[in-house]
Tab-separated table of N, CA, C and O and ligand atoms in Angstrom:
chain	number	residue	atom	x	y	z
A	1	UNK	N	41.559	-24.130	35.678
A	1	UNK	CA	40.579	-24.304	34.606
A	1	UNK	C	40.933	-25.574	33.829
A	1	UNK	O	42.026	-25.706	33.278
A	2	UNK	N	40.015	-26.462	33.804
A	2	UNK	CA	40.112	-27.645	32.801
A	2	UNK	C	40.156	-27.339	31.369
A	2	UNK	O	39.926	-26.267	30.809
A	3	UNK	N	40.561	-28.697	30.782
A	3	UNK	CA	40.751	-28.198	29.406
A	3	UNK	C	39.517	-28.253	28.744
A	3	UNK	O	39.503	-27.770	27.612
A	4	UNK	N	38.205	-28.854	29.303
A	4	UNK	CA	37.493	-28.582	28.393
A	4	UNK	C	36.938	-27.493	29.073
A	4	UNK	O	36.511	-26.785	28.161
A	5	UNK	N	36.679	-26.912	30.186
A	5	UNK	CA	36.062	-25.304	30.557
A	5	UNK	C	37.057	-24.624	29.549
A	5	UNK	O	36.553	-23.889	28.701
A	6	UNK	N	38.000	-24.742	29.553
A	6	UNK	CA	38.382	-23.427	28.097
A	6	UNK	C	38.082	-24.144	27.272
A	6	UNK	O	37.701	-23.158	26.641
A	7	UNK	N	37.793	-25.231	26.386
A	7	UNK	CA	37.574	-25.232	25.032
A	7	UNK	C	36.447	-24.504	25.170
A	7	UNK	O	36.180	-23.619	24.357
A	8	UNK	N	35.345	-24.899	26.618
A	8	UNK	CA	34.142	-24.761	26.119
A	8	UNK	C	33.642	-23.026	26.146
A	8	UNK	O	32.602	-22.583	25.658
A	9	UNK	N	34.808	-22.173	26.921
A	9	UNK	CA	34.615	-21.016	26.771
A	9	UNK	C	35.192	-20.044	25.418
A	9	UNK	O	34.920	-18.898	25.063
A	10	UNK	N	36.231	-21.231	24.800
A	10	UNK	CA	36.650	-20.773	23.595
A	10	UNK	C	35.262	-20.682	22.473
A	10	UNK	O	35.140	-20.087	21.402
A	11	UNK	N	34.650	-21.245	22.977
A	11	UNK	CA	33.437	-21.960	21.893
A	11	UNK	C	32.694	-20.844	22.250
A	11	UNK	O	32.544	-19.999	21.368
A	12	UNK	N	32.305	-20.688	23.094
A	12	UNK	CA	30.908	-19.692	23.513
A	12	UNK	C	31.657	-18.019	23.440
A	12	UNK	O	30.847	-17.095	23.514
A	13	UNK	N	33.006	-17.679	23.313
A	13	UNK	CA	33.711	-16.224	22.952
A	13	UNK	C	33.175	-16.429	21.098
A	13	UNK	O	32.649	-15.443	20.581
A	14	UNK	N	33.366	-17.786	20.191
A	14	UNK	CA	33.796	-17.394	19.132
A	14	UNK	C	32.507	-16.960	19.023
A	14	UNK	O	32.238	-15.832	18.609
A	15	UNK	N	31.367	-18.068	19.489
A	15	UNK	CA	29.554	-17.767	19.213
A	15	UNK	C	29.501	-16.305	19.764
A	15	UNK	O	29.191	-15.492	18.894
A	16	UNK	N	29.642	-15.983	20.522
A	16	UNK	CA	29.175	-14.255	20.919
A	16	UNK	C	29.916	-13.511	19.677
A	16	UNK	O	29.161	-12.686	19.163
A	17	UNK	N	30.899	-13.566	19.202
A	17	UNK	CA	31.505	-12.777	18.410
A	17	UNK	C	30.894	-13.135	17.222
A	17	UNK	O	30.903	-12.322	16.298
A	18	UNK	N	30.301	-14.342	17.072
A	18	UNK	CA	29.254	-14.422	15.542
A	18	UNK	C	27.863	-13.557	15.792
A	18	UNK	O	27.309	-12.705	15.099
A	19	UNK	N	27.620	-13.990	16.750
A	19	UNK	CA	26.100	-13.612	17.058
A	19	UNK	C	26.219	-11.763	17.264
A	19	UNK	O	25.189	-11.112	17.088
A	20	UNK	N	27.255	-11.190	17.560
A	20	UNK	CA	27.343	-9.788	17.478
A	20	UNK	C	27.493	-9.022	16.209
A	20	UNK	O	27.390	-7.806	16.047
A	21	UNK	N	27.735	-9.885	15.404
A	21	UNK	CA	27.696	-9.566	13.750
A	21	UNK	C	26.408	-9.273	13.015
A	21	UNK	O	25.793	-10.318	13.227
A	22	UNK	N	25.720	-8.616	12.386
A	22	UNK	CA	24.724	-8.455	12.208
A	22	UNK	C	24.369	-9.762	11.040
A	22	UNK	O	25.102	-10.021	10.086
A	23	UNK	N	23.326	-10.350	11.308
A	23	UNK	CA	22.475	-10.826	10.596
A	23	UNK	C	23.192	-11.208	9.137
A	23	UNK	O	23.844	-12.236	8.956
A	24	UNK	N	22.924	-10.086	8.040
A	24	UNK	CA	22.751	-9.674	7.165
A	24	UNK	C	23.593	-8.539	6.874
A	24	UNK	O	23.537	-7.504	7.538
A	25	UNK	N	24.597	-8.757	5.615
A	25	UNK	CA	25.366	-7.704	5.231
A	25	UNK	C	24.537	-6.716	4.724
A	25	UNK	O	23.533	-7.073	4.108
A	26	UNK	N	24.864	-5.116	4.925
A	26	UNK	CA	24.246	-3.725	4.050
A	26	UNK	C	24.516	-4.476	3.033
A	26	UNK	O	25.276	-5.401	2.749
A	27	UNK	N	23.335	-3.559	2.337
A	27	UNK	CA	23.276	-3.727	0.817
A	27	UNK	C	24.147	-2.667	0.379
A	27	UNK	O	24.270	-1.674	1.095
A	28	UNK	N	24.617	-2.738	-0.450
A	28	UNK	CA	25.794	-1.652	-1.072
A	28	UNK	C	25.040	-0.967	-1.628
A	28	UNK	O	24.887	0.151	-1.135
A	29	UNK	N	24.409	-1.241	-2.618
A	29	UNK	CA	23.324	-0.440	-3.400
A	29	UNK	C	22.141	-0.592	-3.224
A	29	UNK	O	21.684	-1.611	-2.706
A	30	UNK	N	21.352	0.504	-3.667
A	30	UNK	CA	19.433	0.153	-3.085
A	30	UNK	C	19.113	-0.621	-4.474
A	30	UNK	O	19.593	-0.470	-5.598
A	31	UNK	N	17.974	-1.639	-3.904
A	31	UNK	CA	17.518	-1.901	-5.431
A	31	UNK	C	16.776	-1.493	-6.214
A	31	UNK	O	15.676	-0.988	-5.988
A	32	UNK	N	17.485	-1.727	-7.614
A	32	UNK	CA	16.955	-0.858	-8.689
A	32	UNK	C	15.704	-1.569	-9.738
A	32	UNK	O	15.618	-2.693	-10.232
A	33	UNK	N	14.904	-0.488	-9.805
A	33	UNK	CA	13.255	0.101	-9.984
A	33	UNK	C	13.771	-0.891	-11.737
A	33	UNK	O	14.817	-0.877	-12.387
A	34	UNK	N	12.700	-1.485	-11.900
A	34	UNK	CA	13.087	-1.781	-13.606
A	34	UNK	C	12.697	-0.283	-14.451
A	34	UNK	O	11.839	0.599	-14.469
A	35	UNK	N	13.942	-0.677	-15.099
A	35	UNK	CA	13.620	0.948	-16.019
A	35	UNK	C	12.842	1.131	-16.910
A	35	UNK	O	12.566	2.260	-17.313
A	36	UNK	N	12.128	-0.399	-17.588
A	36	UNK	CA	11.518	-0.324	-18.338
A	36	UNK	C	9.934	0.374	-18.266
A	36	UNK	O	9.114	-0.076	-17.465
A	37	UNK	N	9.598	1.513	-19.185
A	37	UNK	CA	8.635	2.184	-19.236
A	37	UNK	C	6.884	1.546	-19.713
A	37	UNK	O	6.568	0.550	-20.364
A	38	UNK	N	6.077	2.562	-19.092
A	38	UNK	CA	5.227	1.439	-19.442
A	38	UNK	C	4.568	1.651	-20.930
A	38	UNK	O	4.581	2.725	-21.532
A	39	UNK	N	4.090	0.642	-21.328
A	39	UNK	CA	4.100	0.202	-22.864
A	39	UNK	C	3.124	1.651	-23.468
A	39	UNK	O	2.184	1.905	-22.715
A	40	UNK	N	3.232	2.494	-24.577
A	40	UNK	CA	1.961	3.171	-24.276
A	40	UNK	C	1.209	2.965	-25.289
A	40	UNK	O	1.556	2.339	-26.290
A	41	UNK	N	-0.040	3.553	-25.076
A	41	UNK	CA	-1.078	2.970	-25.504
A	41	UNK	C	-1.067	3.018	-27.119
A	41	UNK	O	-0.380	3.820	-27.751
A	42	UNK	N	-2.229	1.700	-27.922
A	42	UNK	CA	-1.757	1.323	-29.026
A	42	UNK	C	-2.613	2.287	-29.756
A	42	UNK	O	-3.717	1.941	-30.176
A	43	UNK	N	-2.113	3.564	-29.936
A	43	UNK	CA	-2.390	4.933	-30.978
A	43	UNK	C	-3.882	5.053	-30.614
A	43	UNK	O	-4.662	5.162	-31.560
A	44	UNK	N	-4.391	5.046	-29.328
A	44	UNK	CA	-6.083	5.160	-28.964
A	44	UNK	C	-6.212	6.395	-28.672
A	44	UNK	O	-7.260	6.736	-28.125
A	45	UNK	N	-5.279	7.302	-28.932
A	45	UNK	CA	-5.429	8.711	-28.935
A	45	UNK	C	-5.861	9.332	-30.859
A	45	UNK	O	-6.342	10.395	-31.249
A	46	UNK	N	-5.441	8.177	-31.570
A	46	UNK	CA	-5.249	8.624	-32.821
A	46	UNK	C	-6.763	8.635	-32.985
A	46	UNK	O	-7.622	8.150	-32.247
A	47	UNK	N	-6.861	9.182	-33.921
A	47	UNK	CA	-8.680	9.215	-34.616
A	47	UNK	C	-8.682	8.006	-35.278
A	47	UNK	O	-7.872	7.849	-36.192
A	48	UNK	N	-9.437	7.134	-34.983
A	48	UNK	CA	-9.692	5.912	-35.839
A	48	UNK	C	-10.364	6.563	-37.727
A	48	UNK	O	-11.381	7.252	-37.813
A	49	UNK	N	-9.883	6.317	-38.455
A	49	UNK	CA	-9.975	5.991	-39.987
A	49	UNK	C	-10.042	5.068	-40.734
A	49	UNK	O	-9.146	4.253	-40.954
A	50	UNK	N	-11.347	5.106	-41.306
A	50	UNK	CA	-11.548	3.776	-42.096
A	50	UNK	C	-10.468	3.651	-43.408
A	50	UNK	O	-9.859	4.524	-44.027
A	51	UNK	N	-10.502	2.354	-43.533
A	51	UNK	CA	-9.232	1.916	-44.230
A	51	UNK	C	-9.843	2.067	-45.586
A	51	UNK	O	-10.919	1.624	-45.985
A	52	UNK	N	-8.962	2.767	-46.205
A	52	UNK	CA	-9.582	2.639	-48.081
A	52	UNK	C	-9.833	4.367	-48.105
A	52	UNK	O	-9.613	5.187	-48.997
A	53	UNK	N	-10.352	4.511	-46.816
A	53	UNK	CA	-10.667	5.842	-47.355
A	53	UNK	C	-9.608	7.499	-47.274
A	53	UNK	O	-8.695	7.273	-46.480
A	54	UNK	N	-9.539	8.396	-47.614
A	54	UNK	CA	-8.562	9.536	-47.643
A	54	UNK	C	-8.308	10.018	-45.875
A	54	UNK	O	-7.281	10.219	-45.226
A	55	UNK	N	-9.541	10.067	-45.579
A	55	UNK	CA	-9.786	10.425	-44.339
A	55	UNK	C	-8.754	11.988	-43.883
A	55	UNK	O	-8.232	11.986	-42.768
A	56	UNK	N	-8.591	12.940	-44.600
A	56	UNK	CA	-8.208	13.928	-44.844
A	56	UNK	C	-9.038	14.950	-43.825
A	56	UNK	O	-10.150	15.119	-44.325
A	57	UNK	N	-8.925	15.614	-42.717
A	57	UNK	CA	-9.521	15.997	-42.136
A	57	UNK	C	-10.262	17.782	-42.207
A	57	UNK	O	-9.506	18.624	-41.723
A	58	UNK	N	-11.549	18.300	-42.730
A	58	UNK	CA	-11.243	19.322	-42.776
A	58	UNK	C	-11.539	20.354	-41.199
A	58	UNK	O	-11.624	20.103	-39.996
A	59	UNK	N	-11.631	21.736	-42.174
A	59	UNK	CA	-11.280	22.611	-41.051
A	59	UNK	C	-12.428	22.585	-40.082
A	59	UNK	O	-11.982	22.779	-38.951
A	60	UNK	N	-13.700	22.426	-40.081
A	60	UNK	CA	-14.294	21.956	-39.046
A	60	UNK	C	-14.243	20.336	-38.754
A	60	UNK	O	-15.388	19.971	-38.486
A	61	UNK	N	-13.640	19.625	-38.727
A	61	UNK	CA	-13.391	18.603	-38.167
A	61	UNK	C	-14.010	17.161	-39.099
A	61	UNK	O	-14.129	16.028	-38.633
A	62	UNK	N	-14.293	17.530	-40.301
A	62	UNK	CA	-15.432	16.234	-40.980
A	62	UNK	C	-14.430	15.695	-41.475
A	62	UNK	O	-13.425	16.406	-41.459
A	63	UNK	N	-14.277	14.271	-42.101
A	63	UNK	CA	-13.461	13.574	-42.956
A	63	UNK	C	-13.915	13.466	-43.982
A	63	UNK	O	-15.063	13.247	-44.369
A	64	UNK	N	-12.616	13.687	-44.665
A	64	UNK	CA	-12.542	13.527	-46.397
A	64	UNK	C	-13.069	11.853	-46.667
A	64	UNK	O	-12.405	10.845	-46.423
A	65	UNK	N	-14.251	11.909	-47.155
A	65	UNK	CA	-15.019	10.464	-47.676
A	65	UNK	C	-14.839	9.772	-49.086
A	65	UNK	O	-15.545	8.886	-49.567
A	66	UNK	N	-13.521	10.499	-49.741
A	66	UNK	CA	-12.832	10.056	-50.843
A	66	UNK	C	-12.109	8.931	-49.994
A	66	UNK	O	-11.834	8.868	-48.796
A	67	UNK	N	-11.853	7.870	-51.296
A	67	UNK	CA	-10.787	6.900	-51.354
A	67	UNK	C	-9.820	7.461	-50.975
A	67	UNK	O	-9.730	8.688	-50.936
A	68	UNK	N	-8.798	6.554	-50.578
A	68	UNK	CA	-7.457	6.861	-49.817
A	68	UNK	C	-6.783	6.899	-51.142
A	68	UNK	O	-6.746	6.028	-52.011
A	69	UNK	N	-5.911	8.874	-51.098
A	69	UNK	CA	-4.522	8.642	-52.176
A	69	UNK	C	-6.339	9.099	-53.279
A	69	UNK	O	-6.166	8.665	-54.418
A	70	UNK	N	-7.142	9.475	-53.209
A	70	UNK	CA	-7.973	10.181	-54.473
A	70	UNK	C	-7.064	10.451	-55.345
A	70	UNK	O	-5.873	10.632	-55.092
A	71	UNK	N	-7.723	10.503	-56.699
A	71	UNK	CA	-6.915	11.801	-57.329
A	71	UNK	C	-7.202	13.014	-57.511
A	71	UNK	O	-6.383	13.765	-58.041
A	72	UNK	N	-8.844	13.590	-56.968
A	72	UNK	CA	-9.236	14.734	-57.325
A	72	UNK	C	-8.706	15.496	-56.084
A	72	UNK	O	-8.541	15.098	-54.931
A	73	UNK	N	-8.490	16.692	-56.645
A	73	UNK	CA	-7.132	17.808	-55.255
A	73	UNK	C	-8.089	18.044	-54.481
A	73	UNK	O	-7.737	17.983	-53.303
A	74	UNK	N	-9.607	18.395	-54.696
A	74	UNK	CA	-10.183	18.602	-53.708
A	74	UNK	C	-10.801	17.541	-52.677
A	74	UNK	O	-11.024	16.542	-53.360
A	75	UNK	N	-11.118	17.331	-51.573
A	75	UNK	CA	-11.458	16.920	-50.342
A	75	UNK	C	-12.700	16.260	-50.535
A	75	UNK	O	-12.798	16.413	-51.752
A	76	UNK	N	-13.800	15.585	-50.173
A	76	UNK	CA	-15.323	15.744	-50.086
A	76	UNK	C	-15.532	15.544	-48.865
A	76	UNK	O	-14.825	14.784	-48.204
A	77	UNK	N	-16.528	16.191	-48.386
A	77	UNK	CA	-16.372	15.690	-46.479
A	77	UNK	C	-18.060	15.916	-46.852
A	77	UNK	O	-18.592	16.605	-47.722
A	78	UNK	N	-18.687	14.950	-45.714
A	78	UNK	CA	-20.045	14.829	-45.151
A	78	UNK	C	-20.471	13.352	-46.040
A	78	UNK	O	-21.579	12.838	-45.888
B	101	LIG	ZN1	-9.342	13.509	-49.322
């Protein structure tokens, strides 16, 4: 065997032994999901209330149509 038939088989052992290596190392860990939640919604569940007013809700569902912070104890709704 000449010296370059072994270099050149030294060369083509180290390439098979690269090329038998996979690609791409495992990932150690899976990747992770951002944790951040999603934003929720800006109070569109709340009952909208006009500003100024008490908006005090009564027992069938009408709003108090006094100023916001009245001073009279009772309610007025309709
Ligand atoms: Zn009220």
């Amino acid at each position: 065997m000449s010296k370059e038939s072994a270099l050149r088989a030294m060369r083509e052992a180290r390439y098979e032994r690269q090329a038998a290596r996979p690609a791409t190392t495992p990932r150690l860990r899976p990747p992770v999901a951002p944790t951040t939640p999603p934003s929720p919604p800006a109070e569109a569940a709340a009952p909208t209330v006009d500003e100024g007013l008490c908006g005090h809700r009564s027992m069938n569902g009408r709003t108090c149509t006094r100023e916001h912070g009245h001073a009279a104890k009772s309610h007025r709704y309709g």
